[in-house]
PDB file of C-alpha atoms in Angstrom:
ATOM      1  CA  LYS G   1       0.000   0.000   0.000  1.00 47.00           C
ATOM      2  CA  GLU G   2       1.121   3.510  -0.711  1.00 48.00           C
ATOM      3  CA  MET G   3       1.215   5.863   2.285  1.00 47.00           C
ATOM      4  CA  ILE G   4      -0.135   9.366   1.915  1.00 45.00           C
ATOM      5  CA  ASN G   5       2.153  12.044   3.275  1.00 45.00           C
ATOM      6  CA  PHE G   6      -0.254  14.207   5.225  1.00 45.00           C
ATOM      7  CA  GLY G   7       2.601  16.413   6.434  1.00 48.00           C
ATOM      8  CA  SER G   8       3.261  17.865   2.995  1.00 47.00           C
ATOM      9  CA  PHE G   9      -0.482  18.122   2.312  1.00 46.00           C
ATOM     10  CA  ASN G  10      -0.936  20.117   5.503  1.00 52.00           C
ATOM     11  CA  ASN G  11       1.997  22.367   4.634  1.00 53.00           C
ATOM     12  CA  LYS G  12       0.574  23.122   1.174  1.00 57.00           C
ATOM     13  CA  TYR G  13      -2.820  23.647   2.729  1.00 56.00           C
ATOM     14  CA  ASP G  14      -1.353  25.878   5.434  1.00 53.00           C
ATOM     15  CA  LYS G  15       0.466  27.948   2.816  1.00 53.00           C
ATOM     16  CA  HIS G  16      -2.746  28.245   0.809  1.00 53.00           C
ATOM     17  CA  VAL G  17      -4.708  29.327   3.885  1.00 52.00           C
ATOM     18  CA  GLU G  18      -2.022  31.865   4.803  1.00 51.00           C
ATOM     19  CA  ARG G  19      -1.998  33.237   1.235  1.00 54.00           C
ATOM     20  CA  LYS G  20      -5.783  33.584   1.325  1.00 54.00           C
ATOM     21  CA  LYS G  21      -5.578  35.345   4.691  1.00 52.00           C
ATOM     22  CA  ILE G  22      -2.985  37.840   3.414  1.00 51.00           C
ATOM     23  CA  ASN G  23      -5.076  38.524   0.309  1.00 52.00           C
ATOM     24  CA  ARG G  24      -8.227  38.864   2.434  1.00 52.00           C
ATOM     25  CA  ASP G  25      -6.523  41.337   4.775  1.00 51.00           C
ATOM     26  CA  PHE G  26      -5.265  43.311   1.768  1.00 50.00           C
ATOM     27  CA  ASP G  27      -8.748  43.296   0.246  1.00 52.00           C
ATOM     28  CA  ILE G  28     -10.300  44.459   3.521  1.00 50.00           C
ATOM     29  CA  ARG G  29      -7.829  47.358   3.795  1.00 52.00           C
ATOM     30  CA  ASN G  30      -8.478  48.388   0.184  1.00 56.00           C
ATOM     31  CA  PHE G  31     -12.228  48.129   0.690  1.00 53.00           C
ATOM     32  CA  ARG G  32     -11.970  50.314   3.795  1.00 51.00           C
ATOM     33  CA  ARG G  33      -9.746  52.811   2.027  1.00 54.00           C
ATOM     34  CA  ASN G  34     -12.012  53.048  -1.031  1.00 57.00           C
ATOM     35  CA  ASN G  35     -15.484  52.570   0.415  1.00 54.00           C
ATOM     36  CA  MET G  36     -15.603  53.480   4.069  1.00 64.00           C
ATOM     37  CA  ALA G  37     -15.699  56.970   5.396  1.00 83.00           C
ATOM     38  CA  PHE G  38     -15.231  56.819   9.122  1.00 95.00           C
ATOM     39  CA  LYS G  39     -16.595  59.474  11.427  1.00 95.00           C
ATOM     40  CA  LEU G  40     -16.110  60.293  15.071  1.00 97.00           C
ATOM     41  CA  SER G  41     -18.851  59.172  17.429  1.00 96.00           C
ATOM     42  CA  GLN G  42     -20.563  61.640  19.719  1.00 97.00           C
ATOM     43  CA  ARG G  43     -18.683  60.072  22.629  1.00 97.00           C
ATOM     44  CA  SER G  44     -15.359  60.801  20.881  1.00 97.00           C
ATOM     45  CA  LEU G  45     -16.442  64.359  20.108  1.00 98.00           C
ATOM     46  CA  ASP G  46     -17.419  64.814  23.771  1.00 98.00           C
ATOM     47  CA  ARG G  47     -13.971  63.598  24.827  1.00 97.00           C
ATOM     48  CA  LEU G  48     -12.420  66.369  22.724  1.00 98.00           C
ATOM     49  CA  ASP G  49     -14.022  69.018  24.965  1.00 98.00           C
ATOM     50  CA  GLY G  50     -11.210  71.033  26.531  1.00 98.00           C
ATOM     51  CA  VAL G  51      -8.613  69.888  23.969  1.00 98.00           C
ATOM     52  CA  HIS G  52      -6.757  72.597  22.030  1.00 98.00           C
ATOM     53  CA  PRO G  53      -8.820  73.589  18.953  1.00 98.00           C
ATOM     54  CA  ASP G  54      -5.890  72.924  16.591  1.00 98.00           C
ATOM     55  CA  LEU G  55      -5.547  69.356  17.840  1.00 98.00           C
ATOM     56  CA  VAL G  56      -9.321  68.879  17.625  1.00 98.00           C
ATOM     57  CA  ALA G  57      -9.159  70.019  13.975  1.00 98.00           C
ATOM     58  CA  VAL G  58      -6.346  67.520  13.297  1.00 98.00           C
ATOM     59  CA  VAL G  59      -8.304  64.612  14.811  1.00 98.00           C
ATOM     60  CA  LYS G  60     -11.428  65.548  12.836  1.00 98.00           C
ATOM     61  CA  LYS G  61      -9.450  65.636   9.579  1.00 97.00           C
ATOM     62  CA  ALA G  62      -7.485  62.468  10.351  1.00 97.00           C
ATOM     63  CA  ILE G  63     -10.657  60.379  10.658  1.00 97.00           C
ATOM     64  CA  GLU G  64     -11.384  61.332   7.033  1.00 95.00           C
ATOM     65  CA  TYR G  65      -7.973  60.077   5.835  1.00 95.00           C
ATOM     66  CA  THR G  66      -7.466  56.914   7.831  1.00 95.00           C
ATOM     67  CA  ASP G  67      -8.149  53.386   6.643  1.00 93.00           C
ATOM     68  CA  VAL G  68      -8.437  52.331  10.309  1.00 95.00           C
ATOM     69  CA  ASP G  69     -11.434  53.421  12.337  1.00 97.00           C
ATOM     70  CA  PHE G  70     -10.584  55.120  15.621  1.00 98.00           C
ATOM     71  CA  GLY G  71     -12.173  56.875  18.549  1.00 97.00           C
ATOM     72  CA  VAL G  72     -10.954  59.266  21.217  1.00 98.00           C
ATOM     73  CA  ILE G  73     -10.382  57.534  24.556  1.00 96.00           C
ATOM     74  CA  TYR G  74      -8.689  60.434  26.355  1.00 94.00           C
ATOM     75  CA  GLY G  75      -8.577  64.156  25.881  1.00 96.00           C
ATOM     76  CA  VAL G  76      -8.439  66.148  29.109  1.00 96.00           C
ATOM     77  CA  ARG G  77      -7.217  64.262  32.147  1.00 94.00           C
ATOM     78  CA  ASP G  78      -7.523  65.379  35.750  1.00 94.00           C
ATOM     79  CA  LEU G  79      -4.508  65.389  38.082  1.00 94.00           C
ATOM     80  CA  GLU G  80      -5.768  62.424  40.116  1.00 95.00           C
ATOM     81  CA  THR G  81      -6.108  60.209  37.033  1.00 93.00           C
ATOM     82  CA  GLN G  82      -2.685  61.301  35.793  1.00 93.00           C
ATOM     83  CA  LYS G  83      -1.145  60.471  39.161  1.00 94.00           C
ATOM     84  CA  LYS G  84      -2.634  56.950  39.066  1.00 94.00           C
ATOM     85  CA  LEU G  85      -1.350  56.377  35.530  1.00 91.00           C
ATOM     86  CA  TYR G  86       2.095  57.670  36.480  1.00 92.00           C
ATOM     87  CA  GLU G  87       2.296  55.513  39.598  1.00 93.00           C
ATOM     88  CA  SER G  88       1.247  52.414  37.643  1.00 92.00           C
ATOM     89  CA  GLY G  89       3.901  53.058  34.946  1.00 86.00           C
ATOM     90  CA  LYS G  90       1.341  53.732  32.218  1.00 85.00           C
ATOM     91  CA  SER G  91       2.546  57.325  31.969  1.00 86.00           C
ATOM     92  CA  GLN G  92       6.108  58.567  32.143  1.00 87.00           C
ATOM     93  CA  THR G  93       5.404  62.030  33.523  1.00 90.00           C
ATOM     94  CA  MET G  94       3.257  64.058  35.866  1.00 92.00           C
ATOM     95  CA  ALA G  95       3.583  66.954  33.395  1.00 92.00           C
ATOM     96  CA  SER G  96       1.268  65.261  30.882  1.00 93.00           C
ATOM     97  CA  LYS G  97      -0.063  67.234  27.943  1.00 96.00           C
ATOM     98  CA  HIS G  98      -3.469  65.701  28.798  1.00 96.00           C
ATOM     99  CA  LEU G  99      -3.606  68.068  31.765  1.00 95.00           C
ATOM    100  CA  ILE G 100      -4.935  71.580  31.185  1.00 96.00           C
ATOM    101  CA  GLN G 101      -1.999  73.721  30.038  1.00 96.00           C
ATOM    102  CA  GLU G 102      -1.366  77.449  30.597  1.00 96.00           C
ATOM    103  CA  ASP G 103      -3.566  78.393  27.620  1.00 97.00           C
ATOM    104  CA  GLY G 104      -6.558  76.619  29.187  1.00 97.00           C
ATOM    105  CA  TYR G 105      -6.512  73.544  26.928  1.00 98.00           C
ATOM    106  CA  ALA G 106      -5.159  70.000  27.008  1.00 97.00           C
ATOM    107  CA  HIS G 107      -2.585  69.437  24.269  1.00 98.00           C
ATOM    108  CA  ALA G 108      -2.887  65.641  23.881  1.00 97.00           C
ATOM    109  CA  VAL G 109      -5.307  62.931  22.817  1.00 98.00           C
ATOM    110  CA  ASP G 110      -5.252  59.150  22.984  1.00 97.00           C
ATOM    111  CA  LEU G 111      -6.937  57.396  20.074  1.00 98.00           C
ATOM    112  CA  MET G 112      -8.189  53.804  20.102  1.00 97.00           C
ATOM    113  CA  ALA G 113      -8.085  51.837  16.857  1.00 97.00           C
ATOM    114  CA  TYR G 114     -11.076  49.668  16.030  1.00 96.00           C
ATOM    115  CA  ASP G 115     -11.396  46.574  13.869  1.00 93.00           C
ATOM    116  CA  GLY G 116     -15.140  46.602  13.305  1.00 90.00           C
ATOM    117  CA  SER G 117     -16.568  47.143  16.764  1.00 90.00           C
ATOM    118  CA  ASN G 118     -13.577  45.556  18.526  1.00 95.00           C
ATOM    119  CA  PRO G 119     -10.718  47.584  20.014  1.00 96.00           C
ATOM    120  CA  SER G 120      -7.364  46.863  18.374  1.00 96.00           C
ATOM    121  CA  TRP G 121      -3.908  47.072  19.925  1.00 94.00           C
ATOM    122  CA  ASP G 122      -2.185  46.062  16.670  1.00 94.00           C
ATOM    123  CA  ILE G 123       0.665  48.551  16.233  1.00 93.00           C
ATOM    124  CA  VAL G 124       0.136  48.466  12.440  1.00 94.00           C
ATOM    125  CA  ASP G 125      -3.260  50.088  12.995  1.00 96.00           C
ATOM    126  CA  TYR G 126      -1.598  52.862  15.006  1.00 96.00           C
ATOM    127  CA  ASP G 127       1.041  53.356  12.294  1.00 94.00           C
ATOM    128  CA  ASN G 128      -1.809  53.959   9.865  1.00 95.00           C
ATOM    129  CA  ILE G 129      -3.586  56.329  12.244  1.00 97.00           C
ATOM    130  CA  ALA G 130      -0.293  58.192  12.763  1.00 97.00           C
ATOM    131  CA  ASP G 131       0.115  58.603   9.002  1.00 96.00           C
ATOM    132  CA  ALA G 132      -3.415  60.085   8.851  1.00 96.00           C
ATOM    133  CA  MET G 133      -2.642  62.368  11.827  1.00 97.00           C
ATOM    134  CA  ARG G 134       0.555  63.526  10.099  1.00 96.00           C
ATOM    135  CA  LYS G 135      -1.342  64.403   6.913  1.00 95.00           C
ATOM    136  CA  ALA G 136      -4.044  66.228   8.876  1.00 96.00           C
ATOM    137  CA  GLY G 137      -1.470  68.010  11.060  1.00 96.00           C
ATOM    138  CA  LYS G 138       0.322  69.318   8.001  1.00 95.00           C
ATOM    139  CA  GLU G 139      -2.962  70.614   6.567  1.00 95.00           C
ATOM    140  CA  VAL G 140      -3.950  72.305   9.820  1.00 96.00           C
ATOM    141  CA  GLY G 141      -0.406  73.666  10.177  1.00 96.00           C
ATOM    142  CA  VAL G 142       0.549  72.245  13.571  1.00 96.00           C
ATOM    143  CA  ASP G 143       3.471  70.112  14.647  1.00 96.00           C
ATOM    144  CA  LEU G 144       2.660  66.816  16.339  1.00 97.00           C
ATOM    145  CA  VAL G 145       4.557  64.344  18.483  1.00 97.00           C
ATOM    146  CA  TRP G 146       3.503  60.689  18.350  1.00 97.00           C
ATOM    147  CA  GLY G 147       3.803  58.465  21.403  1.00 95.00           C
ATOM    148  CA  ALA G 148       5.560  55.707  19.460  1.00 95.00           C
ATOM    149  CA  ALA G 149       8.281  58.079  18.214  1.00 95.00           C
ATOM    150  CA  TRP G 150       8.953  60.694  20.867  1.00 94.00           C
ATOM    151  CA  HIS G 151      12.310  61.769  19.415  1.00 94.00           C
ATOM    152  CA  LYS G 152      11.116  63.530  16.239  1.00 94.00           C
ATOM    153  CA  LEU G 153       8.137  65.536  15.114  1.00 94.00           C
ATOM    154  CA  LEU G 154       5.623  63.345  13.326  1.00 94.00           C
ATOM    155  CA  THR G 155       4.630  66.176  10.998  1.00 91.00           C
ATOM    156  CA  MET G 156       8.206  67.105  10.044  1.00 92.00           C
ATOM    157  CA  SER G 157       9.640  63.657   9.324  1.00 87.00           C
ATOM    158  CA  PRO G 158       9.697  62.445   5.710  1.00 87.00           C
ATOM    159  CA  ASP G 159       9.561  58.834   6.970  1.00 88.00           C
ATOM    160  CA  SER G 160       6.430  56.750   7.368  1.00 92.00           C
ATOM    161  CA  ALA G 161       5.093  56.428  10.899  1.00 94.00           C
ATOM    162  CA  GLU G 162       6.344  52.837  10.981  1.00 94.00           C
ATOM    163  CA  ASP G 163       9.872  53.910   9.993  1.00 94.00           C
ATOM    164  CA  LEU G 164       9.779  56.733  12.515  1.00 95.00           C
ATOM    165  CA  MET G 165       8.805  54.326  15.305  1.00 95.00           C
ATOM    166  CA  ASN G 166      11.541  51.873  14.335  1.00 95.00           C
ATOM    167  CA  ASP G 167      14.080  54.705  14.317  1.00 95.00           C
ATOM    168  CA  TYR G 168      12.945  55.714  17.807  1.00 96.00           C
ATOM    169  CA  ILE G 169      13.347  52.138  19.070  1.00 95.00           C
ATOM    170  CA  ASP G 170      16.831  51.876  17.525  1.00 96.00           C
ATOM    171  CA  THR G 171      17.826  55.244  18.994  1.00 95.00           C
ATOM    172  CA  ARG G 172      16.717  54.250  22.491  1.00 95.00           C
ATOM    173  CA  ARG G 173      18.511  50.906  22.277  1.00 95.00           C
ATOM    174  CA  LYS G 174      21.743  52.609  21.203  1.00 96.00           C
ATOM    175  CA  GLU G 175      21.380  54.798  24.306  1.00 96.00           C
ATOM    176  CA  ASN G 176      20.821  51.638  26.407  1.00 96.00           C
ATOM    177  CA  ARG G 177      17.376  52.949  27.269  1.00 94.00           C
ATOM    178  CA  ARG G 178      14.074  51.159  26.991  1.00 92.00           C
ATOM    179  CA  PRO G 179      11.690  52.676  24.410  1.00 93.00           C
ATOM    180  CA  PHE G 180       8.317  53.833  25.732  1.00 91.00           C
ATOM    181  CA  ILE G 181       5.800  52.994  23.002  1.00 93.00           C
ATOM    182  CA  ASP G 182       2.426  54.710  23.419  1.00 93.00           C
ATOM    183  CA  GLY G 183       0.892  54.185  19.975  1.00 94.00           C
ATOM    184  CA  PRO G 184      -2.508  55.764  20.787  1.00 96.00           C
ATOM    185  CA  HIS G 185      -0.943  59.051  22.041  1.00 96.00           C
ATOM    186  CA  PHE G 186      -0.641  62.233  19.965  1.00 98.00           C
ATOM    187  CA  GLN G 187       0.256  65.683  21.287  1.00 97.00           C
ATOM    188  CA  LEU G 188       0.938  69.176  20.072  1.00 97.00           C
ATOM    189  CA  HIS G 189       4.601  70.120  19.960  1.00 96.00           C
ATOM    190  CA  THR G 190       4.883  73.162  22.196  1.00 83.00           C
TER     191      THR G 190
END
């Protein structure tokens, strides 16, 4: 009797499934880019209350450019919340731009990516949101810092958001310092 080699069959099948998945993901992204116009929910708009008007304008434009849906999870933060985040290591400073600044506005937002109705922590989604924020920031005429690339201005770099983040990680490693990646965070450069 001839034996069937299921191992090679499974490998070919696995490769086929993986190829279909990659093509499906590509098709989904293209469909989103060409057919879906995202908009901010009322909850997101409410969370922009107290945020600097220039940054609000950037967020409102960015939702028009992105191929990844997002919402605002933080705008203004009170001192007590900031202290808790700092003490837990989720923030690196007590001088957060989420706090009301001297001009009476918060200068930072945190944006949550969504895959359908599910929150996404996939850094690729945040790269795409950062590219949309860069485009919108340039149109509004404000400089932005992205929480996954603290070392350079997002709006001034010719690199993609992904390249900018990788450069930040490499820079921190060369300095023997751990990178602090906060993909959802965007702030005005002041």
